[in-house]
Short mmCIF file of C-alpha atoms in Angstrom, two decimals:
data_model
loop_
_atom_site.label_atom_id
_atom_site.label_comp_id
_atom_site.label_asym_id
_atom_site.label_seq_id
_atom_site.Cartn_x
_atom_site.Cartn_y
_atom_site.Cartn_z
CA MET Y 6 89.44 83.82 132.98
CA SER Y 7 86.48 83.64 130.68
CA GLU Y 8 84.42 80.73 129.80
CA SER Y 9 85.55 78.29 126.76
CA PRO Y 10 82.63 78.05 124.18
CA LYS Y 11 80.71 74.65 125.17
CA TYR Y 12 81.16 73.60 121.16
CA MET Y 13 85.29 72.91 121.52
CA SER Y 14 84.76 69.45 121.25
CA PHE Y 15 82.56 69.29 118.43
CA PHE Y 16 85.67 69.73 116.41
CA ALA Y 17 87.78 67.31 117.56
CA ILE Y 18 84.78 64.82 117.02
CA MET Y 19 83.94 65.86 113.97
CA CYS Y 20 87.95 64.97 112.90
CA ALA Y 21 87.44 61.76 113.95
CA SER Y 22 84.46 61.13 112.12
CA ALA Y 23 85.83 62.64 109.08
CA ALA Y 24 89.16 60.72 110.14
CA MET Y 25 87.04 57.46 109.82
CA VAL Y 26 84.18 58.18 107.69
CA PHE Y 27 86.40 59.58 104.08
CA SER Y 28 89.01 57.32 104.35
CA THR Y 29 86.11 55.04 104.44
CA LEU Y 30 84.71 55.51 101.76
CA GLY Y 31 87.80 55.61 99.60
CA MET Y 32 88.12 51.92 100.39
CA PRO Y 33 84.48 50.58 98.64
CA TYR Y 34 85.02 52.33 95.38
CA GLY Y 35 88.45 51.21 94.96
CA THR Y 36 87.75 47.70 96.03
CA ALA Y 37 84.74 47.69 93.23
CA LYS Y 38 86.85 48.98 90.39
CA SER Y 39 89.76 46.22 91.42
CA GLY Y 40 87.13 44.13 91.78
CA THR Y 41 85.59 44.59 88.27
CA GLY Y 42 89.37 44.76 86.17
CA ILE Y 43 89.69 41.47 88.26
CA ALA Y 44 87.36 39.47 86.96
CA ALA Y 45 87.48 40.65 83.45
CA MET Y 46 91.00 39.22 83.44
CA SER Y 47 89.95 36.45 85.13
CA VAL Y 48 88.32 35.79 81.75
CA MET Y 49 90.82 35.72 79.88
CA GLN Y 50 93.60 34.51 82.05
CA PRO Y 51 92.26 32.55 85.47
CA GLU Y 52 96.24 31.76 86.91
CA LEU Y 53 96.64 35.51 87.29
CA ILE Y 54 93.60 35.88 89.61
CA MET Y 55 95.97 35.18 92.79
CA LYS Y 56 98.56 37.13 91.44
CA SER Y 57 96.43 40.01 91.57
CA ILE Y 58 94.52 40.42 95.00
CA SER Y 59 97.33 42.90 96.03
CA PRO Y 60 94.91 45.74 94.99
CA ILE Y 61 92.37 44.49 97.17
CA VAL Y 62 94.17 44.86 100.31
CA MET Y 63 95.90 47.83 99.54
CA ALA Y 64 92.25 49.42 99.18
CA GLY Y 65 91.72 47.74 102.78
CA VAL Y 66 94.90 49.05 104.55
CA ILE Y 67 94.19 52.91 103.62
CA THR Y 68 90.64 52.48 105.55
CA ILE Y 69 93.01 50.87 108.31
CA TYR Y 70 95.14 54.08 108.16
CA GLY Y 71 91.94 56.28 108.33
CA LEU Y 72 90.84 53.92 111.79
CA VAL Y 73 94.25 54.13 113.41
CA VAL Y 74 94.24 57.73 113.05
CA ALA Y 75 90.70 58.77 114.27
CA VAL Y 76 91.81 56.24 117.27
CA LEU Y 77 94.84 58.60 118.17
CA ILE Y 78 92.89 61.11 117.45
CA ALA Y 79 89.91 60.23 119.71
CA SER Y 80 92.48 59.64 122.44
CA TYR Y 81 94.02 63.19 123.14
CA LEU Y 82 90.21 64.36 123.73
CA THR Y 83 90.20 65.74 127.04
CA LEU Y 84 87.78 68.20 128.95
CA GLY Y 85 89.78 70.73 128.91
CA ILE Y 86 90.41 70.77 125.00
CA THR Y 87 90.87 74.11 123.81
CA LEU Y 88 89.45 75.60 120.84
CA PHE Y 89 92.56 75.59 119.23
CA LYS Y 90 93.00 72.48 119.64
CA SER Y 91 90.24 70.95 118.71
CA PHE Y 92 91.04 72.92 115.11
CA LEU Y 93 94.73 71.95 115.18
CA GLN Y 94 92.47 68.12 115.08
CA LEU Y 95 89.87 68.59 112.70
CA ARG Y 96 92.01 69.92 110.73
CA ALA Y 97 94.01 66.32 111.35
CA GLY Y 98 91.28 64.39 110.51
CA LEU Y 99 89.74 66.30 107.54
CA SER Y 100 93.97 65.62 105.80
CA ILE Y 101 93.89 62.32 106.96
CA GLY Y 102 90.05 60.87 105.05
CA LEU Y 103 90.17 62.98 102.55
CA SER Y 104 94.23 61.59 101.42
CA GLY Y 105 92.49 58.48 102.19
CA LEU Y 106 89.54 59.24 100.37
CA VAL Y 107 91.79 59.94 97.17
CA ALA Y 108 94.13 56.94 97.67
CA GLY Y 109 91.55 54.43 97.36
CA PHE Y 110 90.10 56.36 94.29
CA ALA Y 111 93.63 56.52 92.77
CA THR Y 112 93.80 52.62 93.69
CA GLY Y 113 91.56 51.67 92.14
CA ILE Y 114 91.90 53.40 89.17
CA VAL Y 115 95.41 52.72 88.53
CA SER Y 116 94.27 49.27 89.81
CA ASN Y 117 91.75 48.19 87.11
CA ALA Y 118 94.02 49.41 84.54
CA GLY Y 119 97.19 47.82 85.78
CA VAL Y 120 95.36 44.14 86.21
CA GLN Y 121 93.63 45.00 82.35
CA GLY Y 122 97.39 45.63 80.87
CA LYS Y 123 98.46 42.86 82.46
CA ALA Y 124 95.61 40.34 80.70
CA GLN Y 125 96.62 41.62 77.40
CA GLN Y 126 100.41 41.42 78.06
CA LEU Y 127 100.24 37.65 78.66
#
């Protein structure tokens, strides 16, 4: 049997890190963009503030999904992990993390437009 490379677990650990970091980077943008829309709307329609909080919560939920996936991936880390499984886990972490990043950006942009549109509609 050939000895496996020493860097195999690095890719699996980077996978868990990527899932957490990228999904967490989307949340502040979504929260800030939604928050500015809510702040601008609260000047015109102060009674709609509590109805407009849900986009901020949605941006936070995206981060929780990234954390859950990172914990699940980290629980599969074993001493005898193969290079193939490490790359599979890296792909899983990158796909979850980058989709969380884009979802956080989209949540912020769409909720900002929605909140401002709702304020102008009433």
